[in-house]
Tab-separated table of C-alpha atoms and ligand atoms in Angstrom:
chain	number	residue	atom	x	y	z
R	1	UNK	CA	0.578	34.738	63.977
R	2	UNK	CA	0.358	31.862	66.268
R	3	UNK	CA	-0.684	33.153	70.273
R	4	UNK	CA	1.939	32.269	73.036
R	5	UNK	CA	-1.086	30.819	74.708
R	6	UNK	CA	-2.250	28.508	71.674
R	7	UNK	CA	-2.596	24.688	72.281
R	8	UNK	CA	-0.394	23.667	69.266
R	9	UNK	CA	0.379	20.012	70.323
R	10	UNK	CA	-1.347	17.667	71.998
R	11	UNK	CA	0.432	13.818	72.616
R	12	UNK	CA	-1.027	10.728	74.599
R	13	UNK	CA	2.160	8.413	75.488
R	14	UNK	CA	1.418	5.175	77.858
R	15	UNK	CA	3.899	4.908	81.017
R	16	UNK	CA	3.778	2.647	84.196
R	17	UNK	CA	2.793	3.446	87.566
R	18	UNK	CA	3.830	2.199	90.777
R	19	UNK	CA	2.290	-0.755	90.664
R	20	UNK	CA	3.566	-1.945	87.583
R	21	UNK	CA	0.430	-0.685	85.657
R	22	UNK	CA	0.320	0.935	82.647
R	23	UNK	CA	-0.995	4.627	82.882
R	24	UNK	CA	-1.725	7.629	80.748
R	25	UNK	CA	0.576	10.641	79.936
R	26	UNK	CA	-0.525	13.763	78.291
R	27	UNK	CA	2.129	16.757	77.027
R	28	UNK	CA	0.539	20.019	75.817
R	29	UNK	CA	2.403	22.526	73.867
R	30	UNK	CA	1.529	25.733	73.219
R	31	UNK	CA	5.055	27.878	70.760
R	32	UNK	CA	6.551	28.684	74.041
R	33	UNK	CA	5.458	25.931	76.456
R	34	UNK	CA	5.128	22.829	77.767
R	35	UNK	CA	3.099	20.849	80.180
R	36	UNK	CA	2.824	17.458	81.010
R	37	UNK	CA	0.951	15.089	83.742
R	38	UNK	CA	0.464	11.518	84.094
R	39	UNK	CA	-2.984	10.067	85.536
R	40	UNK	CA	-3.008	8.140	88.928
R	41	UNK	CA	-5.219	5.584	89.707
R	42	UNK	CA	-7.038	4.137	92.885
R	43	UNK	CA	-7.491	0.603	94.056
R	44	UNK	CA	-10.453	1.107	96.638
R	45	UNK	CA	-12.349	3.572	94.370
R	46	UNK	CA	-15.524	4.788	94.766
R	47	UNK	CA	-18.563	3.952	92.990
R	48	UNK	CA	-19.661	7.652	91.692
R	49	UNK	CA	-16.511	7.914	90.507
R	50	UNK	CA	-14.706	9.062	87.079
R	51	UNK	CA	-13.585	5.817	84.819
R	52	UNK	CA	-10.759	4.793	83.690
R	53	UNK	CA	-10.813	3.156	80.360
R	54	UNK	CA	-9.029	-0.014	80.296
R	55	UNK	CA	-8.231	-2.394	77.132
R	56	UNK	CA	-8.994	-5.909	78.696
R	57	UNK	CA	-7.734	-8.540	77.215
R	58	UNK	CA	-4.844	-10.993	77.994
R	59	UNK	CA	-1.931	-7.923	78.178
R	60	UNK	CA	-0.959	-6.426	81.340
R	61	UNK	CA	-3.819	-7.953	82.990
R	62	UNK	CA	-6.509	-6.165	81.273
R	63	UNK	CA	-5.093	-2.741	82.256
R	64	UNK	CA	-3.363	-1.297	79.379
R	65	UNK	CA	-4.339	2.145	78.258
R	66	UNK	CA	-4.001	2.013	74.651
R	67	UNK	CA	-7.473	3.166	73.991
R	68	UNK	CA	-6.992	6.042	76.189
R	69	UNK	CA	-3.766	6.894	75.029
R	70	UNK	CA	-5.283	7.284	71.340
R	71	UNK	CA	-8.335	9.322	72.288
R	72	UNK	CA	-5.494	11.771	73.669
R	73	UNK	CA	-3.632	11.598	69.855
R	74	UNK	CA	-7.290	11.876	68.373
R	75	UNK	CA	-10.577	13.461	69.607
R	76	UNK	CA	-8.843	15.133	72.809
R	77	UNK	CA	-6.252	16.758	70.533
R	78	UNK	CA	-9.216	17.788	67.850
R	79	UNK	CA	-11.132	19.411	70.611
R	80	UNK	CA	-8.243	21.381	72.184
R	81	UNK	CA	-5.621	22.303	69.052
R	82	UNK	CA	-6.199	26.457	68.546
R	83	UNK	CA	-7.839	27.039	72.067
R	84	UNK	CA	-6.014	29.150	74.705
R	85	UNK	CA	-3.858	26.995	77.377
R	86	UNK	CA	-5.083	29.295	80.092
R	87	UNK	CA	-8.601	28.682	79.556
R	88	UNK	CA	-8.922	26.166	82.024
R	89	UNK	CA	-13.095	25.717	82.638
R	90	UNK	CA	-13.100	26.035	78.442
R	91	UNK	CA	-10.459	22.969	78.317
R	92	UNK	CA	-12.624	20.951	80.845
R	93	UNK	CA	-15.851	22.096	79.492
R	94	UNK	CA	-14.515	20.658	75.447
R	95	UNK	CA	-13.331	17.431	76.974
R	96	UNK	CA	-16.833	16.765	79.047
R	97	UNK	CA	-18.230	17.498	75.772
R	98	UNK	CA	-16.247	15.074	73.975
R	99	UNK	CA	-16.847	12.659	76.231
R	100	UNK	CA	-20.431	12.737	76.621
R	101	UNK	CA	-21.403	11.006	79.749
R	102	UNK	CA	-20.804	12.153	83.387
R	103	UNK	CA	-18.700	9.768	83.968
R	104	UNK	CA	-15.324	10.224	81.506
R	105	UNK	CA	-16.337	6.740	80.185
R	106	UNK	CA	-16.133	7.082	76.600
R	107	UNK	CA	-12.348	9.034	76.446
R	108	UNK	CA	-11.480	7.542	80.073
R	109	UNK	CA	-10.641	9.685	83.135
R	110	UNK	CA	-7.402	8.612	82.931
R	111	UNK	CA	-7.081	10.371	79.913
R	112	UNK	CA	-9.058	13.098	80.447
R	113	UNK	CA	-7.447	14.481	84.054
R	114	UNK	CA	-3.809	13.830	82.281
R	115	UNK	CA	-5.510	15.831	79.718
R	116	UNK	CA	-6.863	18.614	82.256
R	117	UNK	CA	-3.176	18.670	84.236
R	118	UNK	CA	-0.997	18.590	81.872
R	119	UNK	CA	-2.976	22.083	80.451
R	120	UNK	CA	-2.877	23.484	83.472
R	121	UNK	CA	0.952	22.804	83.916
R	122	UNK	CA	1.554	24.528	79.758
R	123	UNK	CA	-0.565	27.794	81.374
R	124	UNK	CA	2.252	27.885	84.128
R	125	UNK	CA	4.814	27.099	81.686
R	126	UNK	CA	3.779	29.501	79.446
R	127	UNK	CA	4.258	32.442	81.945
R	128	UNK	CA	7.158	30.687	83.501
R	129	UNK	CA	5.837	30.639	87.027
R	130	UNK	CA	5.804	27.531	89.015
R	131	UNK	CA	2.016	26.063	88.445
R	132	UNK	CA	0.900	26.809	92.194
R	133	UNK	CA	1.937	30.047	91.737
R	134	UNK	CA	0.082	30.172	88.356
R	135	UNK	CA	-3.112	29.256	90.359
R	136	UNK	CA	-2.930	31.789	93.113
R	137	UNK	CA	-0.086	34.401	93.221
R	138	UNK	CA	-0.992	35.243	97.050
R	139	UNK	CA	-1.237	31.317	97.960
R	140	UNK	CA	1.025	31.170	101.413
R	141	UNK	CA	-0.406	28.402	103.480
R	142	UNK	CA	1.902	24.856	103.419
R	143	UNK	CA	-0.739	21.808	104.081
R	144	UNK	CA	-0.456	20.096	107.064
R	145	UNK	CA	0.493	16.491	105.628
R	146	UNK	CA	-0.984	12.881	106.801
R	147	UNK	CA	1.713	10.481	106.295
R	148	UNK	CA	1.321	6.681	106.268
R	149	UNK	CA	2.896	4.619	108.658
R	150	UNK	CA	1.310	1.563	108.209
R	151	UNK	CA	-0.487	0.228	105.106
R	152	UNK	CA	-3.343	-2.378	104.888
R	153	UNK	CA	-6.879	-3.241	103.226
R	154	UNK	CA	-6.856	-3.295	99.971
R	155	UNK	CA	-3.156	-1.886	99.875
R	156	UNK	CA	-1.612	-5.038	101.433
R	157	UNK	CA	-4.101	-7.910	100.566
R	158	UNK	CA	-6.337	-7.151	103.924
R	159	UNK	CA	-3.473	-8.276	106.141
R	160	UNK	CA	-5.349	-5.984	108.506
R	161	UNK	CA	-8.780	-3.917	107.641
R	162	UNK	CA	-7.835	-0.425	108.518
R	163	UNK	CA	-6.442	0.488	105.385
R	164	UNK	CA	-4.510	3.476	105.980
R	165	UNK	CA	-2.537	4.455	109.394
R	166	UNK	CA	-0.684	7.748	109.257
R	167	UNK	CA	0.079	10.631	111.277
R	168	UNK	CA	-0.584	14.060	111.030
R	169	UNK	CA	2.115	16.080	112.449
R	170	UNK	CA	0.218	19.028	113.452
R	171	UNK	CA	2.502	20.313	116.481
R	172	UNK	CA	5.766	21.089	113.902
R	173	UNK	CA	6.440	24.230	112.612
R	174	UNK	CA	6.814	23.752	109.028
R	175	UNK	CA	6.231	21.317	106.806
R	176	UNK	CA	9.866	19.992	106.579
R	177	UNK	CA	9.765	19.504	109.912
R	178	UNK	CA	6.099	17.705	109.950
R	179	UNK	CA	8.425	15.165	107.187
R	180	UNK	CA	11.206	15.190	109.475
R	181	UNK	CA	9.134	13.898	112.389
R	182	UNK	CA	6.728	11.441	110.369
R	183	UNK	CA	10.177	9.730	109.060
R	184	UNK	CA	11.736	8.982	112.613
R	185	UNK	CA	7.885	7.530	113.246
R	186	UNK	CA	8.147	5.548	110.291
R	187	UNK	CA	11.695	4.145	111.557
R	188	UNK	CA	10.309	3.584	115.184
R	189	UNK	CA	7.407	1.662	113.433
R	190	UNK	CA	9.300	-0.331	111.299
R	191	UNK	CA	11.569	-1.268	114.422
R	192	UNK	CA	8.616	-1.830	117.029
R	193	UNK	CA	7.931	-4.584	114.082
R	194	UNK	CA	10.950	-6.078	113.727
R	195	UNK	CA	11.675	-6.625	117.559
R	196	UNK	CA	8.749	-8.582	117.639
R	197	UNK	CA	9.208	-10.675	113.931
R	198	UNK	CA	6.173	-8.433	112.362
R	199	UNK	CA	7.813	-6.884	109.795
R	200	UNK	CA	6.170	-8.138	106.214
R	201	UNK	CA	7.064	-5.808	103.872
R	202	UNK	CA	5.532	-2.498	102.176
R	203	UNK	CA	2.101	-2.111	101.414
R	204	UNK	CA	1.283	-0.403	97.944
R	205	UNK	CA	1.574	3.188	99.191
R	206	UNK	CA	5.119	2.886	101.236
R	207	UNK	CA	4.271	2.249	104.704
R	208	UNK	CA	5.114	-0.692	106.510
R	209	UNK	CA	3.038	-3.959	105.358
R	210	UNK	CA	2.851	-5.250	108.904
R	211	UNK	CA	1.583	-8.905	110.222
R	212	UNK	CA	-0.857	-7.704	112.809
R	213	UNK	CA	-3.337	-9.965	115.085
R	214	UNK	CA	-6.136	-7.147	114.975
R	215	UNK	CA	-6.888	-3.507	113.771
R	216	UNK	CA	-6.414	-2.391	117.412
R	217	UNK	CA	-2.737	-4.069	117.677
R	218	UNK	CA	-1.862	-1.467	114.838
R	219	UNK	CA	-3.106	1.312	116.786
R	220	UNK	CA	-1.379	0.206	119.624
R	221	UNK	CA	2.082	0.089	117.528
R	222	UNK	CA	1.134	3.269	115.856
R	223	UNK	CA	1.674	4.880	119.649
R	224	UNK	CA	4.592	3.171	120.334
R	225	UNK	CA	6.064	4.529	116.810
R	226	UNK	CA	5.306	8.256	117.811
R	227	UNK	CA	6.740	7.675	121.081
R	228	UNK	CA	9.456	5.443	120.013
R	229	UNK	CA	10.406	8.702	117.968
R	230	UNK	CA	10.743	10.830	121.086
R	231	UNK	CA	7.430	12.426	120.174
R	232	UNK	CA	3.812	13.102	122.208
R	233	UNK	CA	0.961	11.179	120.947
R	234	UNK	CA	-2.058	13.374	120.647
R	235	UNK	CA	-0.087	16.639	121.903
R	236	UNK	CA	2.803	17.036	119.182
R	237	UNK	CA	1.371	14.343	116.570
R	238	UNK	CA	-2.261	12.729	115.885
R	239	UNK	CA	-3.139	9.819	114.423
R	240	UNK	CA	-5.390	9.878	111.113
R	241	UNK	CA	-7.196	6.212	110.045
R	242	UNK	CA	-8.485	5.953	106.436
R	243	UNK	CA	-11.129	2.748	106.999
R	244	UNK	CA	-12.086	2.809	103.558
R	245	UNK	CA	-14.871	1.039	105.205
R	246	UNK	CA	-16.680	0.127	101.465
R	247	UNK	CA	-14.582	-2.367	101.222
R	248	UNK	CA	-15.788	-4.306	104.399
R	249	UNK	CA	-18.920	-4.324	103.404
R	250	UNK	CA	-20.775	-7.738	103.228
R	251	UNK	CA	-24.115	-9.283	103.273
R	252	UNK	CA	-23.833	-9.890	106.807
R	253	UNK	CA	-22.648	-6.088	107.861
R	254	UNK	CA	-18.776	-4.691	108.133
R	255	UNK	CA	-16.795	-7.747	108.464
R	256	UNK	CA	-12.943	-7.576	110.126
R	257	UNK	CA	-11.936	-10.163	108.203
R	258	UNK	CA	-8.211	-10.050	110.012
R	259	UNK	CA	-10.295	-10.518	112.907
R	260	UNK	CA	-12.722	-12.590	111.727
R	261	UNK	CA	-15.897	-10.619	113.393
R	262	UNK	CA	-18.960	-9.323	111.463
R	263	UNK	CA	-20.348	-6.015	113.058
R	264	UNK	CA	-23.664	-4.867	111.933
R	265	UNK	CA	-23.801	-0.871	111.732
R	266	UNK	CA	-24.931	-0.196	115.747
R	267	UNK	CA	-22.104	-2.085	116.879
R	268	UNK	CA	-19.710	-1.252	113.986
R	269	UNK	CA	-20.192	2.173	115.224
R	270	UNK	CA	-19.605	1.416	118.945
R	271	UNK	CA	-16.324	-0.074	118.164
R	272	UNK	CA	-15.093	3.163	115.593
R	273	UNK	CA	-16.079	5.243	119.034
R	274	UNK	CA	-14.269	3.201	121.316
R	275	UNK	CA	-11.068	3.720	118.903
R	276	UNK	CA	-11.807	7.207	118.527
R	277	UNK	CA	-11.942	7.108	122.715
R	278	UNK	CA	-8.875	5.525	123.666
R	279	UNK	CA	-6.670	6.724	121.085
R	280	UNK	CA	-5.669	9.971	120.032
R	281	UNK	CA	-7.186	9.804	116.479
R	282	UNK	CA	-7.010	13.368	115.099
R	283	UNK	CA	-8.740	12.180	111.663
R	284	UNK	CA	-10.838	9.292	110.181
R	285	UNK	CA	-11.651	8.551	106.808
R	286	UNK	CA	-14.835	6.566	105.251
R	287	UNK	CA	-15.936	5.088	108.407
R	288	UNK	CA	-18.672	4.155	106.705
R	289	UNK	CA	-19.468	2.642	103.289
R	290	UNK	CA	-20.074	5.003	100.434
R	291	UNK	CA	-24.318	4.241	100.496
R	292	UNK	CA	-24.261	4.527	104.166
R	293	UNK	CA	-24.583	8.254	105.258
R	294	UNK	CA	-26.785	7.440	108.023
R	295	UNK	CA	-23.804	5.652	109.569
R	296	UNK	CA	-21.545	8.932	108.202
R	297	UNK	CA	-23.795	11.231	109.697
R	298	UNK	CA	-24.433	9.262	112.922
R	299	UNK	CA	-20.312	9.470	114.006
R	300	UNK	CA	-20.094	12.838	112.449
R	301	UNK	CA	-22.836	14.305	114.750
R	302	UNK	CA	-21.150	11.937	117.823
R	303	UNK	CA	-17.338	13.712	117.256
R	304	UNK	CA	-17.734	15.623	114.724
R	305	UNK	CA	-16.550	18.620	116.924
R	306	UNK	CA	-13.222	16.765	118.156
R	307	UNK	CA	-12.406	14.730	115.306
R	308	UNK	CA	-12.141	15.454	111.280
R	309	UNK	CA	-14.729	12.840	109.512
R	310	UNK	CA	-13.115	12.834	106.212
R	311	UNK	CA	-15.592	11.493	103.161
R	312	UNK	CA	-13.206	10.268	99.905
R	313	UNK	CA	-15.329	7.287	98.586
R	314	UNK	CA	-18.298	8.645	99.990
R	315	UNK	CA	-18.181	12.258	98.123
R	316	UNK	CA	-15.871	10.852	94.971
R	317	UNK	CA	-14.566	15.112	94.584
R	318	UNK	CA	-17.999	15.632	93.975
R	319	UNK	CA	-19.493	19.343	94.414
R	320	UNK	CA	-22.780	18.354	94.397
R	321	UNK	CA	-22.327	15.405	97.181
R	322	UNK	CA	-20.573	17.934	98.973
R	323	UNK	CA	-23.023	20.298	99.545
R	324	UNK	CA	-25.917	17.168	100.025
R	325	UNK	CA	-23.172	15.804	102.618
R	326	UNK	CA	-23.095	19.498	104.170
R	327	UNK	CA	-26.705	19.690	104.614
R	328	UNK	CA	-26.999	16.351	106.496
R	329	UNK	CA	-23.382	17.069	108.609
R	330	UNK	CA	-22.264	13.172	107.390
R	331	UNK	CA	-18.621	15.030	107.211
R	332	UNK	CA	-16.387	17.770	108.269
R	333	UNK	CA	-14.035	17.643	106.220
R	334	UNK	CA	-13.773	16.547	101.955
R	335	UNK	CA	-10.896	14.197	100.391
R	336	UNK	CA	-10.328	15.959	96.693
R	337	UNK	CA	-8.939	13.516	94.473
R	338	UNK	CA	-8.471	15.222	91.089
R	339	UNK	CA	-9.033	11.730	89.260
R	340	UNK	CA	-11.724	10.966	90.553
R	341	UNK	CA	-13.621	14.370	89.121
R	342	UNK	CA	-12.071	14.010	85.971
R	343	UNK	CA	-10.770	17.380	85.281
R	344	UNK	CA	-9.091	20.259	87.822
R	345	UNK	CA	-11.980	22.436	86.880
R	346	UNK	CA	-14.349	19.385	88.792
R	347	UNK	CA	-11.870	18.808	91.285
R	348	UNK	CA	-11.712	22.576	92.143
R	349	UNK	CA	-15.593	23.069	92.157
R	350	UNK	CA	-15.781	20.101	94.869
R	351	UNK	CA	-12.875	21.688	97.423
R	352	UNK	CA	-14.556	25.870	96.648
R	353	UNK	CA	-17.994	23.794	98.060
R	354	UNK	CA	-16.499	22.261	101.101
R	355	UNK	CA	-14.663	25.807	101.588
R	356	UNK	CA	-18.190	27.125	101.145
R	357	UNK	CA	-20.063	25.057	103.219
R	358	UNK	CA	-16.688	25.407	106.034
R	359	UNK	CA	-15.716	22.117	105.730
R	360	UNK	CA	-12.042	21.165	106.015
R	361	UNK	CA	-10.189	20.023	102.778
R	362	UNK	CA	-7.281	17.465	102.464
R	363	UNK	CA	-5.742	17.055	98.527
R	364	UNK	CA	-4.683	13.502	97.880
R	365	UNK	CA	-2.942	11.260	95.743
R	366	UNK	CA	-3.978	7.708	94.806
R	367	UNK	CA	-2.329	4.207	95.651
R	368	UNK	CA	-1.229	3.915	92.050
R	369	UNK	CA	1.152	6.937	91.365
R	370	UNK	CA	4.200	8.132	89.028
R	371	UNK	CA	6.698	10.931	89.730
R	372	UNK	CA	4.064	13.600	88.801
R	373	UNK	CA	3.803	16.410	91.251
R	374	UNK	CA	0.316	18.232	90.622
R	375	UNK	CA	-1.144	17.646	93.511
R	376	UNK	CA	1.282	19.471	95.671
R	377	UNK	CA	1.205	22.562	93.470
R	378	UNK	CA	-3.070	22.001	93.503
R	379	UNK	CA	-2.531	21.683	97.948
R	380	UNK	CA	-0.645	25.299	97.800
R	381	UNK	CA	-2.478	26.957	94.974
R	382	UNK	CA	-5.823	26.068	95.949
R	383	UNK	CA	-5.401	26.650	99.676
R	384	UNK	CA	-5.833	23.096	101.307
R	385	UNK	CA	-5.643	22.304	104.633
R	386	UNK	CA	-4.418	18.793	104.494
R	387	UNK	CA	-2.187	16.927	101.843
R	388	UNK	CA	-2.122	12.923	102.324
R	389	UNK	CA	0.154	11.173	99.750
R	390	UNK	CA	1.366	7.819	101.374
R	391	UNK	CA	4.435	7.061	103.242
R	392	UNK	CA	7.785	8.431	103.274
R	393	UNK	CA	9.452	5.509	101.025
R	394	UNK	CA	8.733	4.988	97.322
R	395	UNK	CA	9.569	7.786	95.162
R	396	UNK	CA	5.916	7.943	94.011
R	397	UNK	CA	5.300	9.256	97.262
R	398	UNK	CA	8.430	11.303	97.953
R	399	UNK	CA	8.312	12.933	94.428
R	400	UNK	CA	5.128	14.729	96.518
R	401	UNK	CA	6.656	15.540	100.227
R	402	UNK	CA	9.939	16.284	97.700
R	403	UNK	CA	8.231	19.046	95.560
R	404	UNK	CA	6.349	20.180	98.907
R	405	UNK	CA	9.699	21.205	100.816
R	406	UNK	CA	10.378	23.316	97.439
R	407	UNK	CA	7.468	25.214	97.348
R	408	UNK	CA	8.135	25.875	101.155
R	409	UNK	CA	11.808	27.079	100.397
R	410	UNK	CA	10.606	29.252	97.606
R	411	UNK	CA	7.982	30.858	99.693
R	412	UNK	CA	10.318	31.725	102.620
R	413	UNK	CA	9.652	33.674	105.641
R	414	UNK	CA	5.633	34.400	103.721
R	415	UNK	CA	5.356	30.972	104.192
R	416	UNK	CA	2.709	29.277	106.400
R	417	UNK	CA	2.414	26.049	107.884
R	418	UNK	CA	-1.300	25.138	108.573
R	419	UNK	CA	-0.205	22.627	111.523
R	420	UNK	CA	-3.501	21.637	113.408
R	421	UNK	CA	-5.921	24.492	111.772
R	422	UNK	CA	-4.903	22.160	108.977
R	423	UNK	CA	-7.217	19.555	110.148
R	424	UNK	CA	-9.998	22.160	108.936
R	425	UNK	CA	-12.815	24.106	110.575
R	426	UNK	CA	-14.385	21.161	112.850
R	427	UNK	CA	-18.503	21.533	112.802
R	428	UNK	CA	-19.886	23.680	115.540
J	501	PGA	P1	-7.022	4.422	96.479
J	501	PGA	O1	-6.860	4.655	98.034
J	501	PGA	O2	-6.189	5.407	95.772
J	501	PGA	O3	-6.584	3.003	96.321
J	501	PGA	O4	-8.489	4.578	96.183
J	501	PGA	C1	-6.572	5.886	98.616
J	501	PGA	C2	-7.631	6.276	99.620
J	501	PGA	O5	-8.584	5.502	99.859
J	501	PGA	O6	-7.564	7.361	100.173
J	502	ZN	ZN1	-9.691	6.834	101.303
């Protein structure tokens, strides 16, 4: 007789992401459940991290999945049919092995964190708990979320170099109201652009695509958003900056190309502390490139104790650069992208290490993203501080905040919202 828990199905399909790109679905079914998760995908990824595979060729400018999407129907299936849905680290562990590099270059990463989700989501489905609740039963903490306001870099063609501005809510007191509060920021912004004929558009993950004379004009409008909302800069709401700084990287040192200066690393990091000075900047992301964690560890040590230094390129959900970036105190806090691990059972390793090593944690999405909702269930289950998804437009992004406000409704009065201890346990 055929287990409850037995992988009996296994199905690759391709869908389309929110940027128009093609993407890769898995469904699992075990004889009483389903589960099913589509990959995301980054546009400033790091170097160390997992691949996606990608057909080339003239169709959908090189970035259809069909390869993917058949190792799913084929060799992923093979490896997985008869195991046990619940068996996480034994899913993860077969599709490394099928794989065969460290990298998820031979089946993709795309299809193997589908793959690794959509298992996780048949466990919950299976036992017919919601899959947060599948992952911890006691899990009570809400995230405290960074929402974008403004969108840039690689997200909106460099307009400016910053890449993400958001806030972080932290003085609400719940995580419907830290949504309620970023939206009436986002208006404000979106306004304080408008009055002055700024307003271009919306960069890839929701927030405003803005036509800005220099990084420090954003900041500037960032302020006048939160107070245009009737809010506190710095007291009620903080500002978080994701530089995603490997991508202004040259030759010549970290060029602001919207600027058009070229800092070498010394004065590069005079400028982030002058930011980190004059404005109330709560968080900051990859202020330096991924192969610099002299300049990581340099800021770190200089605010490390008033301000989160987040590493996402620069630790690619790694466990093992977690701990190395632990040792040196180049962070205080880890960005856990489950794509860019490759499986949940990767993903999870890297946030237990920054946990370990008391480092803060923030789950994310990517700037390519579908209507799937993992990472909100992964925020609660696993216990994260921080949840950054994008904006509060697109329904890629809202999908997230969306499925967020559920989990809060369903938890009740046990519910709690991290608010600033959300920013994570700054180094001593
Ligand atoms: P990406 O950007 O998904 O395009 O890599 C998100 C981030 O840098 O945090
Ligand atoms: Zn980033």
């Amino acid at each position: 007789m055929t287990d409850s828990h037995e992988i009996v199905a296994v199905r690759g399909a391709r869908r389309w992401d929110s940027r128009g790109r093609p993407t890769v679905e898995v469904e699992i079914r075990t004889p009483v459940g389903v589960g099913r998760a589509i990959a995301p995908a980054g546009a400033s990824t790091g170097t160390g991290e997992a691949v996606d595979l990608r057909d080339g060729g003239p169709g959908f400018g090189g970035m259809d999945v069909a390869t993917a999407v058949r190792n799913v129907d084929t060799v992923i299936a093979k490896a997985l049919l008869g195991r046990r849905v619940d068996d996480q680290a034994g899913i993860d562990t077969a599709l490394e092995s099928v794989d065969g590099t460290s990298s998820f270059a031979s089946i993709g990463g795309n299809a193997a964190v589908a793959t690794s989700m959509a298992a996780a989501h048949a466990a919950a489905a299976v036992e017919g708990v919601p899959l947060w609740r599948h992952l911890n039963p006691d899990a009570r903490q809400l995230p405290l979320p960074e929402i974008q306001i403004f969108g840039g870099g690689a997200h909106a063609h460099g307009r400016i170099d910053l890449q993400d501005l958001m806030v972080v809510p932290y003085g609400a007191s719940s995580f419907a109201e830290a949504v309620d509060w970023a939206v009436e920021i986002h208006r404000a912004g979106g306004r304080w652009l408008d009055d002055r004929g700024r307003l271009a558009g919306v960069a890839d993950e929701g927030g405003w695509w803005p036509a800005f004379d220099s990084n420090v004009q954003a900041l500037d409008a960032l302020v006048a958003a939160i107070e245009g909302a009737g809010l506190v800069p710095g007291d009620q709401v903080g500002i978080s900056i994701d530089v995603a700084s490997t991508q202004l990287v040259t030759a010549e040192g970290y060029s602001l190309a919207s600027e058009g200066r070229v800092l070498d690393r010394d004065d590069w990091r005079a400028e982030l502390l002058t930011w980190l000075s004059k404005y109330p900047i709560a968080s900051i992301e990859d202020p330096f490139a991924e192969d610099d964690p002299a300049g990581m560890q340099s800021i770190t040590t200089a605010v490390g104790e008033r301000v989160q230094v987040v590493g996402d390129d620069f630790l690619v959900t790694d466990a093992k650069r977690v701990r190395a970036a632990a040792d040196d105190r180049s962070v205080n806090s880890v960005l856990i992208k489950p794509n860019q691990a490759g499986t949940l059972t990767r993903a999870k390793a890297a946030f237990d290490a920054a946990a370990a090593e008391g480092l803060g944690a923030i789950v994310s999405a990517r700037s390519g993203e579908t209507e799937d909702v993992t990472i909100a269930h992964l925020a609660v289950g696993w216990g994260s501080g921080g949840f950054k998804v994008g904006s509060v437009t697109r329904s890629e992004r809202t999908a997230k905040w969306n499925e967020m406000m559920r989990i809060e409704e369903e938890l009740g009065a046990s519910g709690r919202f991290a608010g600033r201890a959300g920013l994570g346990p700054w180094l001593r």
